Short mmCIF file of N, CA and C in Angstrom, two decimals:
data_model
loop_
_atom_site.label_atom_id
_atom_site.label_comp_id
_atom_site.label_asym_id
_atom_site.label_seq_id
_atom_site.Cartn_x
_atom_site.Cartn_y
_atom_site.Cartn_z
N MET A 14 -3.67 -1.28 -25.38
CA MET A 14 -4.06 0.10 -25.13
C MET A 14 -4.71 0.19 -23.76
N ILE A 15 -4.30 1.15 -22.97
CA ILE A 15 -4.87 1.35 -21.64
C ILE A 15 -5.90 2.46 -21.72
N ILE A 16 -7.09 2.20 -21.18
CA ILE A 16 -8.14 3.21 -21.16
C ILE A 16 -8.31 3.66 -19.73
N PHE A 17 -8.21 4.96 -19.51
CA PHE A 17 -8.36 5.52 -18.18
C PHE A 17 -9.67 6.28 -18.11
N ASN A 18 -10.47 6.01 -17.11
CA ASN A 18 -11.68 6.78 -16.89
C ASN A 18 -11.37 8.05 -16.12
N HIS A 19 -10.21 8.10 -15.51
CA HIS A 19 -9.82 9.26 -14.72
C HIS A 19 -8.91 10.13 -15.57
N SER A 20 -9.13 11.44 -15.49
CA SER A 20 -8.25 12.34 -16.24
C SER A 20 -6.88 12.36 -15.58
N HIS A 21 -5.89 12.75 -16.36
CA HIS A 21 -4.54 12.88 -15.81
C HIS A 21 -4.53 13.90 -14.68
N ARG A 22 -5.32 14.95 -14.80
CA ARG A 22 -5.39 15.98 -13.75
C ARG A 22 -5.85 15.36 -12.44
N PHE A 23 -6.88 14.52 -12.49
CA PHE A 23 -7.37 13.86 -11.28
C PHE A 23 -6.28 12.99 -10.66
N ARG A 24 -5.62 12.20 -11.51
CA ARG A 24 -4.57 11.31 -11.01
C ARG A 24 -3.46 12.12 -10.36
N HIS A 25 -3.09 13.24 -10.96
CA HIS A 25 -2.03 14.07 -10.38
C HIS A 25 -2.49 14.67 -9.05
N CYS A 26 -3.75 15.10 -8.98
CA CYS A 26 -4.28 15.64 -7.71
C CYS A 26 -4.22 14.59 -6.61
N VAL A 27 -4.60 13.36 -6.95
CA VAL A 27 -4.56 12.28 -5.96
C VAL A 27 -3.12 12.02 -5.52
N LEU A 28 -2.20 11.95 -6.47
CA LEU A 28 -0.79 11.70 -6.14
C LEU A 28 -0.24 12.82 -5.26
N TYR A 29 -0.55 14.06 -5.61
CA TYR A 29 -0.07 15.18 -4.80
C TYR A 29 -0.68 15.16 -3.40
N SER A 30 -1.95 14.75 -3.29
CA SER A 30 -2.59 14.66 -1.98
C SER A 30 -1.90 13.64 -1.09
N VAL A 31 -1.57 12.48 -1.66
CA VAL A 31 -0.87 11.45 -0.89
C VAL A 31 0.50 11.96 -0.47
N LEU A 32 1.20 12.59 -1.38
CA LEU A 32 2.52 13.13 -1.07
C LEU A 32 2.43 14.19 0.03
N ALA A 33 1.44 15.07 -0.07
CA ALA A 33 1.27 16.10 0.96
C ALA A 33 0.96 15.46 2.31
N GLY A 34 0.13 14.42 2.32
CA GLY A 34 -0.17 13.72 3.57
C GLY A 34 1.07 13.09 4.17
N ALA A 35 1.89 12.50 3.33
CA ALA A 35 3.14 11.89 3.82
C ALA A 35 4.05 12.95 4.41
N MET A 36 4.08 14.12 3.79
CA MET A 36 4.93 15.20 4.31
C MET A 36 4.42 15.68 5.66
N LEU A 37 3.09 15.76 5.81
CA LEU A 37 2.52 16.19 7.09
C LEU A 37 2.86 15.20 8.19
N VAL A 38 2.80 13.91 7.86
CA VAL A 38 3.13 12.89 8.85
C VAL A 38 4.58 13.00 9.28
N SER A 39 5.47 13.32 8.36
CA SER A 39 6.89 13.35 8.69
C SER A 39 7.31 14.65 9.37
N GLN A 40 6.50 15.72 9.31
CA GLN A 40 6.90 16.98 9.93
C GLN A 40 7.07 16.89 11.44
N PRO A 41 6.18 16.23 12.18
CA PRO A 41 6.41 16.16 13.62
C PRO A 41 7.74 15.49 13.96
N ALA A 42 8.12 14.47 13.21
CA ALA A 42 9.40 13.81 13.47
C ALA A 42 10.55 14.78 13.26
N ALA A 43 10.48 15.60 12.22
CA ALA A 43 11.53 16.58 11.97
C ALA A 43 11.57 17.60 13.10
N ALA A 44 10.40 17.97 13.61
CA ALA A 44 10.37 18.94 14.70
C ALA A 44 11.02 18.36 15.95
N VAL A 45 10.78 17.08 16.23
CA VAL A 45 11.38 16.44 17.39
C VAL A 45 12.90 16.43 17.26
N GLU A 46 13.40 16.17 16.05
CA GLU A 46 14.85 16.11 15.86
C GLU A 46 15.52 17.46 16.12
N SER A 47 14.78 18.56 15.88
CA SER A 47 15.40 19.86 16.03
C SER A 47 15.31 20.41 17.45
N MET A 48 14.60 19.73 18.33
CA MET A 48 14.47 20.21 19.71
C MET A 48 15.77 20.04 20.47
N ASP A 49 16.04 20.98 21.35
CA ASP A 49 17.20 20.87 22.23
C ASP A 49 16.68 20.29 23.55
N ASP A 50 16.69 18.98 23.65
CA ASP A 50 16.06 18.29 24.76
C ASP A 50 16.99 17.17 25.23
N PRO A 51 17.14 16.99 26.56
CA PRO A 51 18.00 15.91 27.04
C PRO A 51 17.50 14.52 26.65
N MET A 52 16.23 14.38 26.29
CA MET A 52 15.68 13.09 25.88
C MET A 52 16.00 12.77 24.43
N LEU A 53 16.53 13.74 23.69
CA LEU A 53 16.77 13.57 22.26
C LEU A 53 17.56 12.31 21.91
N PRO A 54 18.65 11.97 22.61
CA PRO A 54 19.36 10.75 22.25
C PRO A 54 18.48 9.50 22.33
N GLN A 55 17.54 9.48 23.29
CA GLN A 55 16.66 8.33 23.42
C GLN A 55 15.58 8.32 22.34
N LEU A 56 15.20 9.51 21.86
CA LEU A 56 14.14 9.60 20.88
C LEU A 56 14.63 9.52 19.44
N SER A 57 15.88 9.88 19.19
CA SER A 57 16.33 10.03 17.81
C SER A 57 16.27 8.73 17.01
N ALA A 58 16.61 7.60 17.60
CA ALA A 58 16.57 6.34 16.84
C ALA A 58 15.13 5.97 16.45
N PRO A 59 14.14 5.99 17.38
CA PRO A 59 12.77 5.68 16.97
C PRO A 59 12.23 6.69 15.96
N VAL A 60 12.54 7.97 16.15
CA VAL A 60 12.08 9.00 15.22
C VAL A 60 12.67 8.76 13.84
N SER A 61 13.94 8.44 13.80
CA SER A 61 14.61 8.17 12.52
C SER A 61 13.98 6.97 11.82
N ARG A 62 13.70 5.90 12.57
CA ARG A 62 13.07 4.71 11.98
C ARG A 62 11.66 5.04 11.48
N PHE A 63 10.92 5.87 12.25
CA PHE A 63 9.57 6.26 11.83
C PHE A 63 9.62 7.05 10.53
N LYS A 64 10.55 8.00 10.44
CA LYS A 64 10.68 8.80 9.22
C LYS A 64 11.07 7.92 8.04
N GLU A 65 11.97 6.99 8.26
CA GLU A 65 12.40 6.09 7.19
C GLU A 65 11.23 5.23 6.72
N PHE A 66 10.44 4.68 7.67
CA PHE A 66 9.29 3.87 7.29
C PHE A 66 8.28 4.71 6.53
N THR A 67 8.02 5.94 7.00
CA THR A 67 7.06 6.82 6.34
C THR A 67 7.48 7.09 4.90
N ASN A 68 8.76 7.37 4.70
CA ASN A 68 9.24 7.63 3.34
C ASN A 68 9.10 6.39 2.46
N ARG A 69 9.45 5.22 2.99
CA ARG A 69 9.35 3.99 2.21
C ARG A 69 7.90 3.65 1.91
N ALA A 70 7.01 3.81 2.91
CA ALA A 70 5.60 3.53 2.70
C ALA A 70 5.02 4.49 1.67
N SER A 71 5.50 5.73 1.66
CA SER A 71 5.05 6.70 0.67
C SER A 71 5.40 6.24 -0.74
N GLU A 72 6.57 5.64 -0.91
CA GLU A 72 6.95 5.11 -2.23
C GLU A 72 5.94 4.07 -2.69
N VAL A 73 5.57 3.17 -1.80
CA VAL A 73 4.60 2.12 -2.13
C VAL A 73 3.25 2.76 -2.44
N ALA A 74 2.79 3.67 -1.58
CA ALA A 74 1.48 4.31 -1.78
C ALA A 74 1.44 5.10 -3.09
N LEU A 75 2.48 5.86 -3.37
CA LEU A 75 2.51 6.64 -4.61
C LEU A 75 2.52 5.74 -5.84
N GLN A 76 3.29 4.67 -5.78
CA GLN A 76 3.32 3.73 -6.91
C GLN A 76 1.94 3.10 -7.10
N ALA A 77 1.29 2.72 -5.99
CA ALA A 77 -0.04 2.12 -6.07
C ALA A 77 -1.05 3.12 -6.64
N MET A 78 -1.00 4.36 -6.18
CA MET A 78 -1.94 5.39 -6.65
C MET A 78 -1.77 5.65 -8.14
N SER A 79 -0.58 5.47 -8.65
CA SER A 79 -0.36 5.69 -10.08
C SER A 79 -1.06 4.63 -10.93
N MET A 80 -1.55 3.57 -10.29
CA MET A 80 -2.23 2.49 -11.02
C MET A 80 -3.75 2.68 -11.07
N ILE A 81 -4.28 3.72 -10.41
CA ILE A 81 -5.73 3.95 -10.42
C ILE A 81 -6.22 4.03 -11.86
N GLY A 82 -7.28 3.29 -12.13
CA GLY A 82 -7.87 3.29 -13.47
C GLY A 82 -7.41 2.15 -14.36
N ILE A 83 -6.34 1.45 -13.98
CA ILE A 83 -5.88 0.30 -14.77
C ILE A 83 -6.95 -0.79 -14.67
N ARG A 84 -7.29 -1.38 -15.79
CA ARG A 84 -8.38 -2.36 -15.78
C ARG A 84 -7.96 -3.68 -15.13
N TYR A 85 -8.96 -4.35 -14.57
CA TYR A 85 -8.75 -5.67 -13.99
C TYR A 85 -8.61 -6.70 -15.11
N LYS A 86 -7.69 -7.62 -14.92
CA LYS A 86 -7.58 -8.77 -15.81
C LYS A 86 -7.16 -9.96 -14.96
N MET A 87 -7.95 -11.02 -14.98
CA MET A 87 -7.62 -12.22 -14.20
C MET A 87 -6.25 -12.73 -14.64
N GLY A 88 -5.37 -12.92 -13.66
CA GLY A 88 -4.01 -13.38 -13.95
C GLY A 88 -3.11 -12.29 -14.49
N GLY A 89 -3.62 -11.06 -14.54
CA GLY A 89 -2.87 -9.94 -15.12
C GLY A 89 -1.67 -9.53 -14.29
N ASN A 90 -0.56 -9.27 -14.98
CA ASN A 90 0.70 -8.92 -14.32
C ASN A 90 1.27 -7.57 -14.72
N SER A 91 0.65 -6.88 -15.67
CA SER A 91 1.24 -5.61 -16.11
C SER A 91 0.16 -4.56 -16.33
N PRO A 92 0.51 -3.29 -16.08
CA PRO A 92 -0.46 -2.21 -16.30
C PRO A 92 -0.90 -2.12 -17.76
N GLU A 93 -0.04 -2.52 -18.67
CA GLU A 93 -0.37 -2.43 -20.10
C GLU A 93 -1.50 -3.36 -20.50
N THR A 94 -1.56 -4.54 -19.90
CA THR A 94 -2.57 -5.52 -20.28
C THR A 94 -3.64 -5.71 -19.21
N GLY A 95 -3.43 -5.19 -18.02
CA GLY A 95 -4.37 -5.32 -16.92
C GLY A 95 -3.76 -6.07 -15.75
N LEU A 96 -4.34 -5.85 -14.57
CA LEU A 96 -3.81 -6.42 -13.34
C LEU A 96 -4.93 -7.07 -12.53
N ASP A 97 -4.64 -8.22 -11.94
CA ASP A 97 -5.54 -8.74 -10.92
C ASP A 97 -5.01 -8.23 -9.57
N CYS A 98 -5.64 -8.63 -8.47
CA CYS A 98 -5.26 -8.07 -7.16
C CYS A 98 -3.80 -8.35 -6.81
N SER A 99 -3.38 -9.59 -6.98
CA SER A 99 -2.00 -9.92 -6.63
C SER A 99 -1.02 -9.36 -7.65
N GLY A 100 -1.45 -9.26 -8.91
CA GLY A 100 -0.61 -8.64 -9.93
C GLY A 100 -0.33 -7.18 -9.61
N LEU A 101 -1.35 -6.48 -9.11
CA LEU A 101 -1.18 -5.08 -8.69
C LEU A 101 -0.16 -4.99 -7.56
N VAL A 102 -0.35 -5.79 -6.53
CA VAL A 102 0.55 -5.76 -5.36
C VAL A 102 1.98 -6.10 -5.78
N ARG A 103 2.13 -7.13 -6.57
CA ARG A 103 3.47 -7.52 -7.04
C ARG A 103 4.12 -6.41 -7.84
N HIS A 104 3.36 -5.81 -8.77
CA HIS A 104 3.91 -4.75 -9.61
C HIS A 104 4.35 -3.55 -8.76
N VAL A 105 3.49 -3.15 -7.83
CA VAL A 105 3.79 -1.98 -6.98
C VAL A 105 5.06 -2.21 -6.16
N PHE A 106 5.16 -3.36 -5.49
CA PHE A 106 6.34 -3.61 -4.65
C PHE A 106 7.61 -3.78 -5.49
N LYS A 107 7.47 -4.35 -6.67
CA LYS A 107 8.64 -4.49 -7.56
C LYS A 107 9.12 -3.11 -8.01
N GLN A 108 8.18 -2.23 -8.38
CA GLN A 108 8.55 -0.90 -8.85
C GLN A 108 9.07 -0.02 -7.72
N ALA A 109 8.42 -0.08 -6.56
CA ALA A 109 8.79 0.81 -5.44
C ALA A 109 10.09 0.37 -4.76
N TRP A 110 10.26 -0.93 -4.52
CA TRP A 110 11.38 -1.40 -3.72
C TRP A 110 12.24 -2.45 -4.39
N GLY A 111 11.81 -2.93 -5.57
CA GLY A 111 12.55 -4.02 -6.20
C GLY A 111 12.25 -5.37 -5.56
N THR A 112 11.19 -5.43 -4.74
CA THR A 112 10.83 -6.65 -4.02
C THR A 112 9.94 -7.53 -4.90
N VAL A 113 10.32 -8.79 -5.03
CA VAL A 113 9.52 -9.75 -5.80
C VAL A 113 8.69 -10.56 -4.81
N LEU A 114 7.38 -10.47 -4.95
CA LEU A 114 6.45 -11.20 -4.08
C LEU A 114 5.90 -12.41 -4.82
N PRO A 115 5.37 -13.40 -4.07
CA PRO A 115 4.76 -14.57 -4.71
C PRO A 115 3.60 -14.17 -5.63
N ARG A 116 3.09 -15.10 -6.41
CA ARG A 116 2.10 -14.78 -7.44
C ARG A 116 0.67 -14.61 -6.93
N THR A 117 0.22 -15.43 -6.01
CA THR A 117 -1.19 -15.37 -5.60
C THR A 117 -1.37 -14.67 -4.26
N ALA A 118 -2.60 -14.19 -4.03
CA ALA A 118 -2.91 -13.53 -2.75
C ALA A 118 -2.63 -14.48 -1.58
N GLU A 119 -3.02 -15.74 -1.73
CA GLU A 119 -2.79 -16.71 -0.65
C GLU A 119 -1.30 -16.87 -0.36
N GLU A 120 -0.47 -16.96 -1.40
CA GLU A 120 0.98 -17.09 -1.20
C GLU A 120 1.56 -15.82 -0.59
N ILE A 121 1.08 -14.67 -1.04
CA ILE A 121 1.56 -13.39 -0.50
C ILE A 121 1.21 -13.28 0.98
N SER A 122 0.09 -13.90 1.39
CA SER A 122 -0.36 -13.81 2.79
C SER A 122 0.61 -14.46 3.76
N ARG A 123 1.59 -15.18 3.26
CA ARG A 123 2.60 -15.81 4.12
C ARG A 123 3.91 -15.02 4.12
N ALA A 124 3.98 -13.95 3.33
CA ALA A 124 5.20 -13.12 3.26
C ALA A 124 5.17 -12.05 4.35
N GLY A 125 6.33 -11.56 4.71
CA GLY A 125 6.41 -10.48 5.69
C GLY A 125 5.98 -10.90 7.08
N GLU A 126 5.53 -9.92 7.85
CA GLU A 126 5.11 -10.20 9.23
C GLU A 126 3.64 -9.83 9.43
N GLN A 127 2.97 -10.60 10.27
CA GLN A 127 1.56 -10.36 10.56
C GLN A 127 1.39 -9.04 11.31
N VAL A 128 0.31 -8.33 10.99
CA VAL A 128 0.01 -7.04 11.62
C VAL A 128 -1.46 -7.05 12.03
N ASP A 129 -1.74 -6.59 13.25
CA ASP A 129 -3.13 -6.46 13.68
C ASP A 129 -3.79 -5.28 12.97
N ARG A 130 -5.10 -5.37 12.78
CA ARG A 130 -5.81 -4.30 12.05
C ARG A 130 -5.60 -2.93 12.68
N HIS A 131 -5.59 -2.85 13.99
CA HIS A 131 -5.43 -1.55 14.64
C HIS A 131 -4.00 -1.01 14.55
N GLU A 132 -3.07 -1.81 14.02
CA GLU A 132 -1.68 -1.37 13.86
C GLU A 132 -1.31 -1.13 12.39
N LEU A 133 -2.30 -1.11 11.51
CA LEU A 133 -2.03 -0.93 10.08
C LEU A 133 -1.35 0.41 9.80
N ARG A 134 -0.41 0.37 8.87
CA ARG A 134 0.28 1.57 8.39
C ARG A 134 0.22 1.58 6.87
N PRO A 135 0.30 2.77 6.26
CA PRO A 135 0.33 2.81 4.80
C PRO A 135 1.43 1.91 4.25
N GLY A 136 1.08 1.17 3.21
CA GLY A 136 2.02 0.24 2.60
C GLY A 136 1.83 -1.20 3.06
N ASP A 137 1.08 -1.41 4.16
CA ASP A 137 0.81 -2.78 4.60
C ASP A 137 -0.17 -3.44 3.62
N LEU A 138 -0.15 -4.75 3.60
CA LEU A 138 -1.06 -5.51 2.74
C LEU A 138 -2.26 -5.95 3.55
N VAL A 139 -3.45 -5.83 2.96
CA VAL A 139 -4.68 -6.25 3.62
C VAL A 139 -5.31 -7.37 2.79
N PHE A 140 -5.83 -8.38 3.48
CA PHE A 140 -6.34 -9.58 2.83
C PHE A 140 -7.81 -9.79 3.16
N PHE A 141 -8.53 -10.35 2.19
CA PHE A 141 -9.97 -10.55 2.32
C PHE A 141 -10.37 -11.92 1.77
N ASN A 142 -11.50 -12.43 2.28
CA ASN A 142 -12.10 -13.67 1.80
C ASN A 142 -13.22 -13.26 0.85
N THR A 143 -12.91 -13.24 -0.44
CA THR A 143 -13.91 -12.83 -1.43
C THR A 143 -14.41 -13.99 -2.28
N LEU A 144 -13.77 -15.13 -2.18
CA LEU A 144 -14.15 -16.29 -3.00
C LEU A 144 -14.49 -17.49 -2.13
N ARG A 145 -15.00 -17.22 -0.93
CA ARG A 145 -15.33 -18.26 0.05
C ARG A 145 -14.12 -19.06 0.47
N ARG A 146 -12.96 -18.41 0.41
CA ARG A 146 -11.74 -19.03 0.95
C ARG A 146 -10.85 -17.90 1.46
N SER A 147 -10.16 -18.20 2.53
CA SER A 147 -9.31 -17.20 3.16
C SER A 147 -8.22 -16.71 2.21
N PHE A 148 -7.87 -15.45 2.38
CA PHE A 148 -6.77 -14.83 1.65
C PHE A 148 -6.91 -14.96 0.14
N SER A 149 -8.14 -14.79 -0.36
CA SER A 149 -8.37 -14.88 -1.80
C SER A 149 -8.27 -13.52 -2.48
N HIS A 150 -8.12 -12.45 -1.71
CA HIS A 150 -8.01 -11.11 -2.29
C HIS A 150 -7.03 -10.29 -1.46
N VAL A 151 -6.25 -9.42 -2.12
CA VAL A 151 -5.26 -8.59 -1.44
C VAL A 151 -5.29 -7.17 -1.99
N GLY A 152 -5.02 -6.22 -1.10
CA GLY A 152 -4.90 -4.82 -1.48
C GLY A 152 -3.80 -4.18 -0.65
N ILE A 153 -3.54 -2.91 -0.91
CA ILE A 153 -2.49 -2.16 -0.20
C ILE A 153 -3.16 -1.08 0.64
N TYR A 154 -2.88 -1.10 1.94
CA TYR A 154 -3.45 -0.13 2.87
C TYR A 154 -2.83 1.25 2.62
N LEU A 155 -3.69 2.29 2.58
CA LEU A 155 -3.22 3.66 2.33
C LEU A 155 -3.31 4.56 3.56
N GLY A 156 -4.04 4.12 4.59
CA GLY A 156 -4.26 4.96 5.77
C GLY A 156 -5.73 5.34 5.87
N ASN A 157 -6.16 5.76 7.05
CA ASN A 157 -7.55 6.18 7.28
C ASN A 157 -8.57 5.13 6.82
N ASN A 158 -8.26 3.86 7.04
CA ASN A 158 -9.12 2.74 6.66
C ASN A 158 -9.39 2.62 5.17
N LYS A 159 -8.53 3.20 4.35
CA LYS A 159 -8.65 3.10 2.90
C LYS A 159 -7.60 2.15 2.36
N PHE A 160 -7.97 1.42 1.31
CA PHE A 160 -7.01 0.55 0.64
C PHE A 160 -7.22 0.64 -0.86
N ILE A 161 -6.19 0.29 -1.60
CA ILE A 161 -6.25 0.30 -3.06
C ILE A 161 -6.12 -1.14 -3.53
N HIS A 162 -6.90 -1.50 -4.55
CA HIS A 162 -6.89 -2.88 -5.03
C HIS A 162 -7.41 -2.93 -6.45
N SER A 163 -7.23 -4.08 -7.08
CA SER A 163 -7.81 -4.37 -8.38
C SER A 163 -8.95 -5.34 -8.12
N PRO A 164 -10.20 -4.89 -8.24
CA PRO A 164 -11.33 -5.62 -7.68
C PRO A 164 -11.74 -6.90 -8.38
N SER A 165 -12.28 -6.84 -9.57
CA SER A 165 -12.79 -8.04 -10.23
C SER A 165 -13.11 -7.71 -11.69
N ALA A 166 -13.55 -8.73 -12.41
CA ALA A 166 -13.85 -8.58 -13.83
C ALA A 166 -14.74 -7.35 -14.06
N GLY A 167 -14.38 -6.56 -15.05
CA GLY A 167 -15.14 -5.36 -15.36
C GLY A 167 -14.75 -4.15 -14.54
N GLY A 168 -13.89 -4.35 -13.53
CA GLY A 168 -13.49 -3.26 -12.66
C GLY A 168 -12.15 -2.67 -13.03
N GLN A 169 -11.76 -1.68 -12.27
CA GLN A 169 -10.47 -1.02 -12.44
C GLN A 169 -9.84 -0.83 -11.07
N VAL A 170 -8.54 -0.64 -11.04
CA VAL A 170 -7.84 -0.36 -9.78
C VAL A 170 -8.49 0.87 -9.17
N ARG A 171 -8.83 0.75 -7.89
CA ARG A 171 -9.52 1.85 -7.20
C ARG A 171 -9.28 1.79 -5.70
N ILE A 172 -9.69 2.85 -5.03
CA ILE A 172 -9.56 2.97 -3.58
C ILE A 172 -10.92 2.67 -2.96
N GLU A 173 -10.90 1.92 -1.86
CA GLU A 173 -12.14 1.60 -1.15
C GLU A 173 -11.93 1.78 0.35
N ASP A 174 -13.03 1.82 1.06
CA ASP A 174 -13.02 1.98 2.51
C ASP A 174 -13.19 0.61 3.17
N MET A 175 -12.28 0.27 4.07
CA MET A 175 -12.34 -1.03 4.75
C MET A 175 -13.51 -1.13 5.72
N ASP A 176 -14.14 0.01 6.06
CA ASP A 176 -15.27 -0.01 6.98
C ASP A 176 -16.60 -0.27 6.27
N VAL A 177 -16.59 -0.32 4.94
CA VAL A 177 -17.79 -0.70 4.21
C VAL A 177 -18.12 -2.14 4.63
N ALA A 178 -19.40 -2.41 4.85
CA ALA A 178 -19.82 -3.72 5.38
C ALA A 178 -19.23 -4.90 4.61
N TYR A 179 -19.20 -4.82 3.29
CA TYR A 179 -18.68 -5.93 2.48
C TYR A 179 -17.24 -6.26 2.86
N TRP A 180 -16.38 -5.25 2.92
CA TRP A 180 -14.96 -5.49 3.22
C TRP A 180 -14.75 -5.81 4.69
N LYS A 181 -15.49 -5.15 5.55
CA LYS A 181 -15.36 -5.39 6.99
C LYS A 181 -15.66 -6.85 7.34
N ALA A 182 -16.70 -7.40 6.72
CA ALA A 182 -17.09 -8.79 6.99
C ALA A 182 -16.11 -9.80 6.41
N ARG A 183 -15.34 -9.40 5.43
CA ARG A 183 -14.45 -10.34 4.73
C ARG A 183 -12.97 -10.17 5.06
N PHE A 184 -12.66 -9.23 5.95
CA PHE A 184 -11.25 -8.98 6.30
C PHE A 184 -10.64 -10.24 6.92
N ASN A 185 -9.47 -10.66 6.40
CA ASN A 185 -8.78 -11.87 6.88
C ASN A 185 -7.52 -11.58 7.67
N GLY A 186 -6.94 -10.43 7.49
CA GLY A 186 -5.70 -10.12 8.17
C GLY A 186 -4.83 -9.19 7.36
N ALA A 187 -3.66 -8.91 7.91
CA ALA A 187 -2.74 -7.97 7.25
C ALA A 187 -1.30 -8.42 7.44
N ARG A 188 -0.45 -8.01 6.53
CA ARG A 188 0.98 -8.32 6.59
C ARG A 188 1.77 -7.06 6.27
N ARG A 189 2.94 -6.98 6.86
CA ARG A 189 3.87 -5.88 6.58
C ARG A 189 5.08 -6.47 5.87
N ILE A 190 5.34 -5.96 4.68
CA ILE A 190 6.51 -6.38 3.91
C ILE A 190 7.60 -5.37 4.19
N ASN A 191 8.71 -5.84 4.70
CA ASN A 191 9.82 -4.93 4.99
C ASN A 191 10.70 -4.79 3.76
N GLU A 192 11.09 -3.56 3.50
CA GLU A 192 11.96 -3.28 2.36
C GLU A 192 13.29 -3.98 2.58
N PRO A 193 13.84 -4.58 1.53
CA PRO A 193 15.15 -5.23 1.69
C PRO A 193 16.20 -4.21 2.10
N GLU A 194 17.15 -4.67 2.90
CA GLU A 194 18.24 -3.80 3.34
C GLU A 194 19.07 -3.37 2.14
N SER A 195 19.48 -2.12 2.16
CA SER A 195 20.35 -1.60 1.11
C SER A 195 21.73 -2.24 1.25
N SER A 196 22.36 -2.52 0.13
CA SER A 196 23.69 -3.15 0.18
C SER A 196 24.80 -2.12 0.25
N ASN A 197 24.46 -0.84 0.41
CA ASN A 197 25.48 0.21 0.49
C ASN A 197 26.13 0.26 1.84
#
């Protein structure tokens, strides 16, 4: 049995807020595509890639947000029984993109490509030293220095600010997982 401290209305408001934010981000790209400008051929490929990334990152963010309130369980792999930090990340990427990631935060820290903190985008993975060893905790970056994670025993999946002193001091790095190419 899953117990949620958050009402369904709250969860829906959060999901709609993320979706609205993603739509706002993608509007400038749509506006650029509709301009009658001689630079358009040079801009269209980067704009198209940006829109595609935004849409894919939104899938990851929305899937992650749907997990808010799921209880923490050490070694947990499913929302029904509880999730640990890497279980959350694995579940979200499997549901959003069909991507299977390694089991532990440390193993996941070697997947994808390294990203500098100032280059973080929604959907990137953020890693922290919470057990006196590097890459012992992982979460999913949502934007505006916020990330979602499954914290620890007694906790639930929640959103936190990376600028809080605890997280800022323990930040280890970030990775970007690229969605597998479509076979179509």
